[in-house]
Coordinates of N, CA and C in Angstrom, one line a residue:
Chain A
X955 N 0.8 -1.2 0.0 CA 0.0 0.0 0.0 C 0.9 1.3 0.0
X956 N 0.1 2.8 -0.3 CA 1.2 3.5 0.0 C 1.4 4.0 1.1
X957 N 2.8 4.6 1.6 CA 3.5 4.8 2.7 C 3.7 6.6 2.6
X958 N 4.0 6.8 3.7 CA 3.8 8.1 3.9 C 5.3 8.6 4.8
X959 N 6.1 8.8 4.4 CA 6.9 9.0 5.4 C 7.5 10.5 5.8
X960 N 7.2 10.8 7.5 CA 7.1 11.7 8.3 C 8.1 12.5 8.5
X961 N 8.9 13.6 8.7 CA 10.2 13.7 9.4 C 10.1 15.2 9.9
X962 N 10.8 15.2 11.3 CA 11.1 14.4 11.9 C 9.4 13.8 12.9
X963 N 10.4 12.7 13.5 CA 9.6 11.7 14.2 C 9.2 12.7 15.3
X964 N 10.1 13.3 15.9 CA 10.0 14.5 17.1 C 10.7 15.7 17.6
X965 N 10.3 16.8 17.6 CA 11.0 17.9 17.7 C 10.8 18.7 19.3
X966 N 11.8 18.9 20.1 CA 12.0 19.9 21.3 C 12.5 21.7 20.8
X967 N 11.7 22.2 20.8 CA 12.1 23.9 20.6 C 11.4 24.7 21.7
X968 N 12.6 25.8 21.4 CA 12.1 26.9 22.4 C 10.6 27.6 21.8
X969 N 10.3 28.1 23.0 CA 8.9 29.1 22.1 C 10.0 30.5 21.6
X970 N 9.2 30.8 20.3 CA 9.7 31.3 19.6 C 10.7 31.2 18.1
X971 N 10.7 29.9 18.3 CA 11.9 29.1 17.0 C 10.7 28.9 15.9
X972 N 10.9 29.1 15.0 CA 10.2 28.4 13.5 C 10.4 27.0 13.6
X973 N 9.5 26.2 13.1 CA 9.6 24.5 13.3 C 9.2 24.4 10.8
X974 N 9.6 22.9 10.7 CA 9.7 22.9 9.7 C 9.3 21.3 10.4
X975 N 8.8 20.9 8.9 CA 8.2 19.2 8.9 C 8.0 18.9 7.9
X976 N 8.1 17.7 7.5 CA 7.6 17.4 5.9 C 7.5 16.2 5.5
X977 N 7.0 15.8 4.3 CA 6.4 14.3 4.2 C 6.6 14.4 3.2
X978 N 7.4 12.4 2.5 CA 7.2 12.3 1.4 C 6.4 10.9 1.1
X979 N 6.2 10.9 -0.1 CA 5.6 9.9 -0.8 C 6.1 8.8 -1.6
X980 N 5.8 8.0 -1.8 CA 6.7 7.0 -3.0 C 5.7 7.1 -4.1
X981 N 4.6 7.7 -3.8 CA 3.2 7.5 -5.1 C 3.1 9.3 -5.3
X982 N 2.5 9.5 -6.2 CA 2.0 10.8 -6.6 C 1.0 11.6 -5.9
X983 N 0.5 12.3 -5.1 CA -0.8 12.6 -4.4 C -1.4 14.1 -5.1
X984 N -2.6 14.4 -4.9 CA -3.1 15.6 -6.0 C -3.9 15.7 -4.7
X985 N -4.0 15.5 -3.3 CA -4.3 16.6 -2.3 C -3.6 15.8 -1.4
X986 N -3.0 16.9 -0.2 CA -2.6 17.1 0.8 C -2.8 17.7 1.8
X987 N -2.8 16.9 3.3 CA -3.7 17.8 4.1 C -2.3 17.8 5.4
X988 N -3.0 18.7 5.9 CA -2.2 18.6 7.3 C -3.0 19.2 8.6
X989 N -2.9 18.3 9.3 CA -3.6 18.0 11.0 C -3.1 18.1 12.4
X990 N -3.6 18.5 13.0 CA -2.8 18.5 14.5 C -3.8 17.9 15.1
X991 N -3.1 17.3 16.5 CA -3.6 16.7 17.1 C -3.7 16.4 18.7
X992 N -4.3 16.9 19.6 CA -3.9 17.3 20.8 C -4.4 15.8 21.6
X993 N -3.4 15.4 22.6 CA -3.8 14.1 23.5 C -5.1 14.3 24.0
X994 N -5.9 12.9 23.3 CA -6.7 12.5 23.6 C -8.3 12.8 22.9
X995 N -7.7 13.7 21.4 CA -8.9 14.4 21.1 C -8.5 14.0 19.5
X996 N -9.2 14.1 18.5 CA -9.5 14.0 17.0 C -8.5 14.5 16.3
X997 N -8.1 14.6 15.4 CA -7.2 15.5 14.4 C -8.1 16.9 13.8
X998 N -7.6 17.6 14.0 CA -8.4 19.2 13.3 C -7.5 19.5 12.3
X999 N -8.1 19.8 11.2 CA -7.4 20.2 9.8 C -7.1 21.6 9.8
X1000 N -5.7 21.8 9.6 CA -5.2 22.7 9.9 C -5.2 23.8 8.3
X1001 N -4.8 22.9 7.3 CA -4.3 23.5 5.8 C -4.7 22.1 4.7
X1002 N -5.5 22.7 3.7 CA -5.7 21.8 2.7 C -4.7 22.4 1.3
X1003 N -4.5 21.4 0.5 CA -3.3 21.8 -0.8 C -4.2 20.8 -1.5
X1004 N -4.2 21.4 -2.9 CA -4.9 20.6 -3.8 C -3.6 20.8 -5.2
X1005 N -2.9 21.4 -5.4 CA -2.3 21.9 -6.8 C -0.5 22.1 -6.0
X1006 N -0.2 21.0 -7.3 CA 1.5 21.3 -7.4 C 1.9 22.4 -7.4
X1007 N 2.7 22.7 -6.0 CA 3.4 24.0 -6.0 C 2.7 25.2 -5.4
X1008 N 1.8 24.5 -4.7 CA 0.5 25.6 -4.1 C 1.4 25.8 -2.2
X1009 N 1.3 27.4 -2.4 CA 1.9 27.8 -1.2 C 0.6 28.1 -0.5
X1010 N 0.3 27.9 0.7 CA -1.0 28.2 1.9 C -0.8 28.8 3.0
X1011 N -1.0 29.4 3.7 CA -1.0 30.0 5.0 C -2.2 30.3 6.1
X1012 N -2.2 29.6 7.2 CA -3.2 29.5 8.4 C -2.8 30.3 9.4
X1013 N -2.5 31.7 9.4 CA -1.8 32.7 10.5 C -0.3 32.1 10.6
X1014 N 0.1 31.4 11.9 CA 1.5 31.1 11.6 C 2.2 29.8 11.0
X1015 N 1.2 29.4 10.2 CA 1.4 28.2 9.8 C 1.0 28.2 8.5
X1016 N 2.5 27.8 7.6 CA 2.4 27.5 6.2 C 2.5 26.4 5.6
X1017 N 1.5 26.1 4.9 CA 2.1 24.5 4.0 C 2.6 24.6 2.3
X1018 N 3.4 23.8 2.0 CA 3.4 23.9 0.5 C 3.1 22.3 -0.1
X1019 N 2.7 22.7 -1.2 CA 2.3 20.9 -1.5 C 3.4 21.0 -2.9
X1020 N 4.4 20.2 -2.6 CA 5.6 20.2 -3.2 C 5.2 20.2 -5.2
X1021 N 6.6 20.1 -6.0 CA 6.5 20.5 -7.4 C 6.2 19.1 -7.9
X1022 N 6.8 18.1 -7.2 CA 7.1 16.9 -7.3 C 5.3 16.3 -7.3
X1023 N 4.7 16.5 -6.8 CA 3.7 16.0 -6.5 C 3.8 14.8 -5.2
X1024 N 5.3 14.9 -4.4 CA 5.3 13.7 -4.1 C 5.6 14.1 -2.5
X1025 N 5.6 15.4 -2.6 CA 6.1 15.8 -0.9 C 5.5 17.1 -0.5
X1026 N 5.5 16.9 0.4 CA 4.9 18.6 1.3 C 5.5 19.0 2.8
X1027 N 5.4 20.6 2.7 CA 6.0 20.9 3.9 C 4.9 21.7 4.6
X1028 N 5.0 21.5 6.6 CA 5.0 22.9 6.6 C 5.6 23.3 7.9
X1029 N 5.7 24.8 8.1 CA 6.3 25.7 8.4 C 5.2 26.4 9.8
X1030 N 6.1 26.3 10.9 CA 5.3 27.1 12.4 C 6.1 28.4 12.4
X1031 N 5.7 29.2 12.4 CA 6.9 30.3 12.7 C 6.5 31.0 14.2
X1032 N 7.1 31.5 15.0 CA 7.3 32.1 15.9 C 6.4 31.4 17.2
X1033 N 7.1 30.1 17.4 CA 6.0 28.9 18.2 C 6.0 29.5 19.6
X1034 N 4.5 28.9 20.2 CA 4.2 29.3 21.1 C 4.0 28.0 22.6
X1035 N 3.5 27.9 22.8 CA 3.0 27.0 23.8 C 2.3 25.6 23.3
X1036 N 1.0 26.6 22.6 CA -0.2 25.9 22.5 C -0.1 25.4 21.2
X1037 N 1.2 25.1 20.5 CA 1.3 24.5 19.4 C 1.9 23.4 19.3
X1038 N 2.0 22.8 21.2 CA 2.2 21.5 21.4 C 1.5 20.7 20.8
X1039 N 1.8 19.4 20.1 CA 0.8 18.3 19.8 C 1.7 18.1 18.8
X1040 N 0.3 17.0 18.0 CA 1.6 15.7 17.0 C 0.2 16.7 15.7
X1041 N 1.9 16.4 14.6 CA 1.1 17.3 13.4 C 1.3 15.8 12.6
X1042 N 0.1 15.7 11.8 CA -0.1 15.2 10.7 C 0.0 15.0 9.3
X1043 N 0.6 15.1 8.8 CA 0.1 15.4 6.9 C -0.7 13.5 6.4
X1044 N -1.5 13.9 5.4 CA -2.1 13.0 4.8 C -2.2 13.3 3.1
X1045 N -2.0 12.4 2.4 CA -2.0 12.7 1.0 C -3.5 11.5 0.3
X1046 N -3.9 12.2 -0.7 CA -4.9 11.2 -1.5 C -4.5 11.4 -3.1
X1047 N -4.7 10.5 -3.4 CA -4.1 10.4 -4.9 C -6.1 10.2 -5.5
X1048 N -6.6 11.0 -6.1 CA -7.8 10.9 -6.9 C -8.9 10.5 -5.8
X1049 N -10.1 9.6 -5.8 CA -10.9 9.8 -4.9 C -10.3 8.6 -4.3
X1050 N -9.1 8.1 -4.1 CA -9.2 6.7 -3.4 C -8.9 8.0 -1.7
X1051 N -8.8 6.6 -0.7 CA -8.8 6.7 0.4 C -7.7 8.2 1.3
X1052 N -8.0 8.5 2.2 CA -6.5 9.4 2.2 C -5.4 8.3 3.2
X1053 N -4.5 8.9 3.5 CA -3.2 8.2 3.4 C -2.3 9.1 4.5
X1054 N -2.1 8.8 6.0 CA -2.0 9.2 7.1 C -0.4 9.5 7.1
X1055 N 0.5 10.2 7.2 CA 2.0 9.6 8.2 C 2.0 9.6 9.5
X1056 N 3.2 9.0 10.0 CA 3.4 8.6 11.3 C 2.6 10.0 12.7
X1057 N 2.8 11.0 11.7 CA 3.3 12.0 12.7 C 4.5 12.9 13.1
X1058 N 4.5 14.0 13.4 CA 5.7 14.3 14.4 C 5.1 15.0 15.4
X1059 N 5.9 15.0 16.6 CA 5.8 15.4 18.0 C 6.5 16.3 18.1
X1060 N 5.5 17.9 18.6 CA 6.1 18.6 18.9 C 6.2 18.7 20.4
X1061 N 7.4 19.3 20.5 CA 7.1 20.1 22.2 C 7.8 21.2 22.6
X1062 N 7.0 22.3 23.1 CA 7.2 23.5 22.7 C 8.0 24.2 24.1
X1063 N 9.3 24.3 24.5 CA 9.9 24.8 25.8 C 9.6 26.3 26.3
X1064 N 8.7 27.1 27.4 CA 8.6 28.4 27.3 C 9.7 28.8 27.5
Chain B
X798 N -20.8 26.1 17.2 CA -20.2 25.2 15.8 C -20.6 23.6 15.8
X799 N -21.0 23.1 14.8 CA -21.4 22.0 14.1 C -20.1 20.8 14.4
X800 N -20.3 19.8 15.0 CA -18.8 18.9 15.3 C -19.5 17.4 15.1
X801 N -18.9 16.4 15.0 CA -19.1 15.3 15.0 C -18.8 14.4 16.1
X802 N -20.0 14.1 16.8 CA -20.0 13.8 17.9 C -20.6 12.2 18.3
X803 N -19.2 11.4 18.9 CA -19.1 10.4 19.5 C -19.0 9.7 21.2
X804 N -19.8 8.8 20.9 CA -19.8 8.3 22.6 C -19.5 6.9 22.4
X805 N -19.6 6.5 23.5 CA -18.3 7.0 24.5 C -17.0 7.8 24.5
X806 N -16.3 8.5 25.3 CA -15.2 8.8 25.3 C -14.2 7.9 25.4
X807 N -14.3 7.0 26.5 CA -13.6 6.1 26.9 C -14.3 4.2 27.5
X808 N -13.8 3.6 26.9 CA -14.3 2.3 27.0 C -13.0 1.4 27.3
X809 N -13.4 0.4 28.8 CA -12.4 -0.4 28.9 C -13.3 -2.0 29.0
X810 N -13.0 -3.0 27.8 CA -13.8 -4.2 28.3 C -12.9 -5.2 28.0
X811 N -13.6 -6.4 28.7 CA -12.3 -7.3 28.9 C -12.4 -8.5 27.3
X812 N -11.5 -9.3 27.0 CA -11.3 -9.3 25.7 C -12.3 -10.9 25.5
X813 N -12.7 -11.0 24.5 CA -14.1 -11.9 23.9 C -15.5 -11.0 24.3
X814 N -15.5 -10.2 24.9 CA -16.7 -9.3 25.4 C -17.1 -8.8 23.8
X815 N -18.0 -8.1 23.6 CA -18.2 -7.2 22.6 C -18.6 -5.8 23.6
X816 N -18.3 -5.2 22.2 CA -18.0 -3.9 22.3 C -18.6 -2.7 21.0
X817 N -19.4 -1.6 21.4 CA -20.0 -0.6 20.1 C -19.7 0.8 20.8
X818 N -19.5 1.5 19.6 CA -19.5 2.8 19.9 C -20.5 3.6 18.7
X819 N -20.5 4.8 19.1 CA -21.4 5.5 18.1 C -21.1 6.7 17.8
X820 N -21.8 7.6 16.3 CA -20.8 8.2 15.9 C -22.3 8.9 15.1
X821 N -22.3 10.5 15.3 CA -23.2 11.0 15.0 C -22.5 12.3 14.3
X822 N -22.6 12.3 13.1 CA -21.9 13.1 11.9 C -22.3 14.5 11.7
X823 N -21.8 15.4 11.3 CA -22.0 17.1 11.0 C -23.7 16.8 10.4
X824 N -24.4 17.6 10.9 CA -25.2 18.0 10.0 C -25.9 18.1 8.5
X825 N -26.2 17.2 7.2 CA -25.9 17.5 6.1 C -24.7 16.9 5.5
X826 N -24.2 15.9 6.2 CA -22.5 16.0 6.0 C -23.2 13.6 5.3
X827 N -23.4 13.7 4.1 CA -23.3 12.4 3.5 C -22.6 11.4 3.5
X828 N -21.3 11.9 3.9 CA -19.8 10.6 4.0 C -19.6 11.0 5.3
X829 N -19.4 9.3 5.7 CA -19.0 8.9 7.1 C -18.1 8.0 7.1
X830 N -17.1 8.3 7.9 CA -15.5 7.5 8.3 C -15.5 7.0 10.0
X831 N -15.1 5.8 9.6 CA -14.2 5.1 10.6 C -13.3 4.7 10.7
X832 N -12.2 5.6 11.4 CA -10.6 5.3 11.5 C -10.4 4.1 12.8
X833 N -9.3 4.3 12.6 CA -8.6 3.4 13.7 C -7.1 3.8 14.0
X834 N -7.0 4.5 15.2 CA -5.4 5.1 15.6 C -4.8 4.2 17.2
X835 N -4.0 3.6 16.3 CA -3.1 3.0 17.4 C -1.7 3.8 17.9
X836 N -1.7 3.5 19.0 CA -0.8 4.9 19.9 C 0.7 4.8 18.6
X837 N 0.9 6.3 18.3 CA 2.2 6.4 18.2 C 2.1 6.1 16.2
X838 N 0.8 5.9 15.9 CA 0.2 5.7 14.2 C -0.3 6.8 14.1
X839 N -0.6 7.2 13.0 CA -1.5 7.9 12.1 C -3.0 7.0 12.0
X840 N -4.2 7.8 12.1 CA -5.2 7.0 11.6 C -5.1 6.2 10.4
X841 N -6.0 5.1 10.6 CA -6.0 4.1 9.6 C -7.7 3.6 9.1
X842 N -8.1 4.1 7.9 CA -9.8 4.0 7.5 C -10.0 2.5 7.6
X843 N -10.8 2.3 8.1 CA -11.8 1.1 8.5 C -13.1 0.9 7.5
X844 N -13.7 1.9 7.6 CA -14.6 1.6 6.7 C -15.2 3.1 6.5
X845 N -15.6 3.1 4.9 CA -16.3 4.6 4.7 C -17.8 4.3 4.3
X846 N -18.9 5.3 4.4 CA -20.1 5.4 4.2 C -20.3 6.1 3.0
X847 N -21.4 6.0 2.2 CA -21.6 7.2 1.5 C -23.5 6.9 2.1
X848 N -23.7 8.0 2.5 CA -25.6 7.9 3.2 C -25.3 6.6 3.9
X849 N -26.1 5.8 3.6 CA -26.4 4.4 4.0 C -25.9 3.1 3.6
X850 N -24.9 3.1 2.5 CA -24.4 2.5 1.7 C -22.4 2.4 1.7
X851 N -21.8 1.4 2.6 CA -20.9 1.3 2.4 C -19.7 1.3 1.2
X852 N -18.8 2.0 0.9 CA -18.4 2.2 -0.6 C -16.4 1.8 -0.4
X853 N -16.3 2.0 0.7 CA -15.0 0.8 1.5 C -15.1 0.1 2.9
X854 N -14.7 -1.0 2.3 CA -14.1 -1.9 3.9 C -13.2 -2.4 4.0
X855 N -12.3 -2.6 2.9 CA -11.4 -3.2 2.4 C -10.5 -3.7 4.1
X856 N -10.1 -2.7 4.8 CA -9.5 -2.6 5.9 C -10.1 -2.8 7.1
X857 N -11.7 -3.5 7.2 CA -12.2 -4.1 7.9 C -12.3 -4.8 8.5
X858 N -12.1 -5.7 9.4 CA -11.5 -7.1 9.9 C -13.0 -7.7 10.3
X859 N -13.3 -8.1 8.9 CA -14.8 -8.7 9.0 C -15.7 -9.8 9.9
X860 N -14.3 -10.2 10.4 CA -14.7 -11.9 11.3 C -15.2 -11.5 12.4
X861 N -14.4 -10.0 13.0 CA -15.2 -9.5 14.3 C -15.9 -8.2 14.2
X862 N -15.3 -7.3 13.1 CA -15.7 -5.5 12.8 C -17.4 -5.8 12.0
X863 N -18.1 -4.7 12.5 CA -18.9 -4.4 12.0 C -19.7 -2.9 11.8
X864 N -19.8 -2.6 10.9 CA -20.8 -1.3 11.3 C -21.8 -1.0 10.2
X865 N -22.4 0.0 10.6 CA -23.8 0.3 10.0 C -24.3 1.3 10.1
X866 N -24.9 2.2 8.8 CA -25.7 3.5 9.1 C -26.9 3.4 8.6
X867 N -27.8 2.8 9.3 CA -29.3 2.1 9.0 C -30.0 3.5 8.2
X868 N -29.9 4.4 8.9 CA -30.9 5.5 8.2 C -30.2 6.5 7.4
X869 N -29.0 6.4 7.1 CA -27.9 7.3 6.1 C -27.5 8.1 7.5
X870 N -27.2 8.5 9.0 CA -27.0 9.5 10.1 C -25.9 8.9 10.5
X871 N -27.2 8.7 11.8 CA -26.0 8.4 13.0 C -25.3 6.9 12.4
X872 N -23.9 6.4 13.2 CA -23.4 5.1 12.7 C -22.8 4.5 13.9
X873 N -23.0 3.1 13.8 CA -22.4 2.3 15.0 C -21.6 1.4 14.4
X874 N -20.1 1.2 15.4 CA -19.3 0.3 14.7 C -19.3 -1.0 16.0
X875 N -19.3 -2.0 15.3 CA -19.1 -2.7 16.4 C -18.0 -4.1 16.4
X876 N -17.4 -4.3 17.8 CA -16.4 -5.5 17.5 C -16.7 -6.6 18.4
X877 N -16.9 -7.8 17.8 CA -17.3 -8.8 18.8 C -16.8 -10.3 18.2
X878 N -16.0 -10.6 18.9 CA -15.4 -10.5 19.9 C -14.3 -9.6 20.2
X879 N -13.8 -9.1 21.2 CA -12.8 -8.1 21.3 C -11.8 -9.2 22.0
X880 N -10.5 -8.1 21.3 CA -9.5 -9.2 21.4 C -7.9 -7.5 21.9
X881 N -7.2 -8.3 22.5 CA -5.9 -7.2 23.5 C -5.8 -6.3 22.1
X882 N -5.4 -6.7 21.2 CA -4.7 -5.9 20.2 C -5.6 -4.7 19.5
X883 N -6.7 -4.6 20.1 CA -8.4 -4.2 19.3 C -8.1 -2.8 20.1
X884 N -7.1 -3.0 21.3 CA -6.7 -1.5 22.0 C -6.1 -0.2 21.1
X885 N -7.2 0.4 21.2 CA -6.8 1.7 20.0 C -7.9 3.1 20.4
X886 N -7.4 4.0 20.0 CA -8.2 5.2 19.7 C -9.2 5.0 18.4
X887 N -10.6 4.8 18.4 CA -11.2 4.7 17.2 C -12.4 6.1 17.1
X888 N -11.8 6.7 16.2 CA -12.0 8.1 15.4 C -13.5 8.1 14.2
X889 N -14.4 8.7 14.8 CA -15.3 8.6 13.2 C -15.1 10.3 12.5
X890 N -15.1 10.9 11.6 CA -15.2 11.5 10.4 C -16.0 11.9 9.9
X891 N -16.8 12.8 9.2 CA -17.7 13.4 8.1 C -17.1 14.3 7.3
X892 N -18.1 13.8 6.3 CA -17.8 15.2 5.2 C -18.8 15.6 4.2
X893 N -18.7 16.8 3.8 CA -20.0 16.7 2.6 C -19.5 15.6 1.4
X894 N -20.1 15.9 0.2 CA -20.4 15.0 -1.1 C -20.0 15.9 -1.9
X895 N -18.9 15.3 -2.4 CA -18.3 16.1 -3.5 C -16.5 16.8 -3.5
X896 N -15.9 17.2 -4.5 CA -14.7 17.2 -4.7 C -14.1 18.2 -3.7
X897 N -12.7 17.9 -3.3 CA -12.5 18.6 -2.4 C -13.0 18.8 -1.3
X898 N -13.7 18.1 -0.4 CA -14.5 18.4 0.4 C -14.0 17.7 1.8
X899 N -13.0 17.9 3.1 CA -12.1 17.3 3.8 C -13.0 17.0 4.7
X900 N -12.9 15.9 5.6 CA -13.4 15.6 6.3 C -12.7 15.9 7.8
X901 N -14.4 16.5 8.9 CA -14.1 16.7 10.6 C -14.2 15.5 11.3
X902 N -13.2 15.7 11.9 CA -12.6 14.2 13.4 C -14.1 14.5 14.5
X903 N -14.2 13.8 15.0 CA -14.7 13.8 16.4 C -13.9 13.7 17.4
X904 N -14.1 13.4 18.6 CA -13.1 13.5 19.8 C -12.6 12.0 19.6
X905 N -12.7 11.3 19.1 CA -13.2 9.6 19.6 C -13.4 8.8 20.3
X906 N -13.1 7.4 20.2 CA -13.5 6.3 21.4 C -11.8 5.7 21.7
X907 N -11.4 5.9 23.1 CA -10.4 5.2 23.4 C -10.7 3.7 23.8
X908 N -10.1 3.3 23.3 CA -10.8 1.5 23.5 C -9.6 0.6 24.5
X909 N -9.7 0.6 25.5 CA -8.8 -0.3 26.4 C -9.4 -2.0 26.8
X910 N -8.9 -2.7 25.9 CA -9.1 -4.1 25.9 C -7.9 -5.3 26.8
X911 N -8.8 -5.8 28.1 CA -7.7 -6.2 29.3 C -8.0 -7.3 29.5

């Protein structure tokens, strides 16, 4: 099936540091999502990408859905506290199913 | 605001028992998902709905998993017999019909099987 791979697996920063994350693919995807996720509660969608090369922005949070069709980033800038949690990205290739990665774990030092 | 809303929060039952949870979707919202998040995974789709009419299960583990949306709404999943490894976070989903259109988590069901 396809795989989704995460990186990094977990990151420790001060508040205030920009954080970066990103996922790649072995298959092609034509949407991209990305989720956060606080202990013990659902995933909330944070940024949807639909188009190669599409830059997005959620206040301090950017995603890009790569040229490649095969990877995407995104981008915290000026982290705070409450941006502890595990972020997600998921990719779907046409209407099949969407397609989860591991995760990465943030944690945010005041 | 409009959320997708599941009960139990938390479920611990001991293992051959059965077990259901239920999963009551946005408003309007035609597709319904059932994930499955084991600690330290990404969700993993279980089975999708479209109204009343399942349209994947592929990832279903049909000997014990079951679920249903009798009236195209609310939906209940259920596992019977429950077995140690069935221990997971299980997440339901909605979304509208049609392209582009992402689907909202609920809080979900933590499932502790002992």
């Amino acid at each position: 099936g396809q795989q989704l791979n995460q990186s990094p697996q977990s990151m420790f920063i001060q508040e205030g540091e920009d954080v970066s994350m990103n996922c790649t693919s072995s298959s092609i995807f034509n949407t991209w999502l990305w989720y956060k996720q606080d202990p013990g509660e659902g995933p909330v969608l944070l940024i949807a990408l639909y188009k190669a090369g599409e830059l997005t922005s959620n206040g301090r949070l950017t995603a890009q859905f790569g040229i490649t069709r095969k990877d995407s980033f995104l981008n915290i800038s000026a982290s705070i506290p409450s941006d502890v949690g595990i972020y997600f990205c998921a990719g779907r290739r046409g209407s099949e199913k969407l397609v989860f990665g591991k995760g990465t774990k943030l944690t945010v030092n005041p | 605001e409009a959320e997708v809303a599941q009960s139990p929060r938390y479920k611990i039952t001991e293992k051959s028992q059965a077990v259901a949870f239920w999963c009551d979707p946005i408003s309007g919202h035609a597709t319904l998902y059932w994930y499955r998040q084991i600690l330290g995974q990404g969700p993993e789709l279980l089975v999708q709905f479209q109204d009343e009419s399942v349209v994947d299960d592929s990832q279903l583990p049909k000997d014990r998993f079951s679920a249903e949306r009798l009236k195209g709404v609310d939906s209940t999943l259920k596992i019977q017999p429950a077995e140690l490894g069935d221990s997971a976070m299980y997440l339901c989903a909605s979304s509208r019909q049609g392209l582009n259109t992402e689907a909202f988590f609920g809080q979900g069901t933590r499932l502790t099987v002992v």
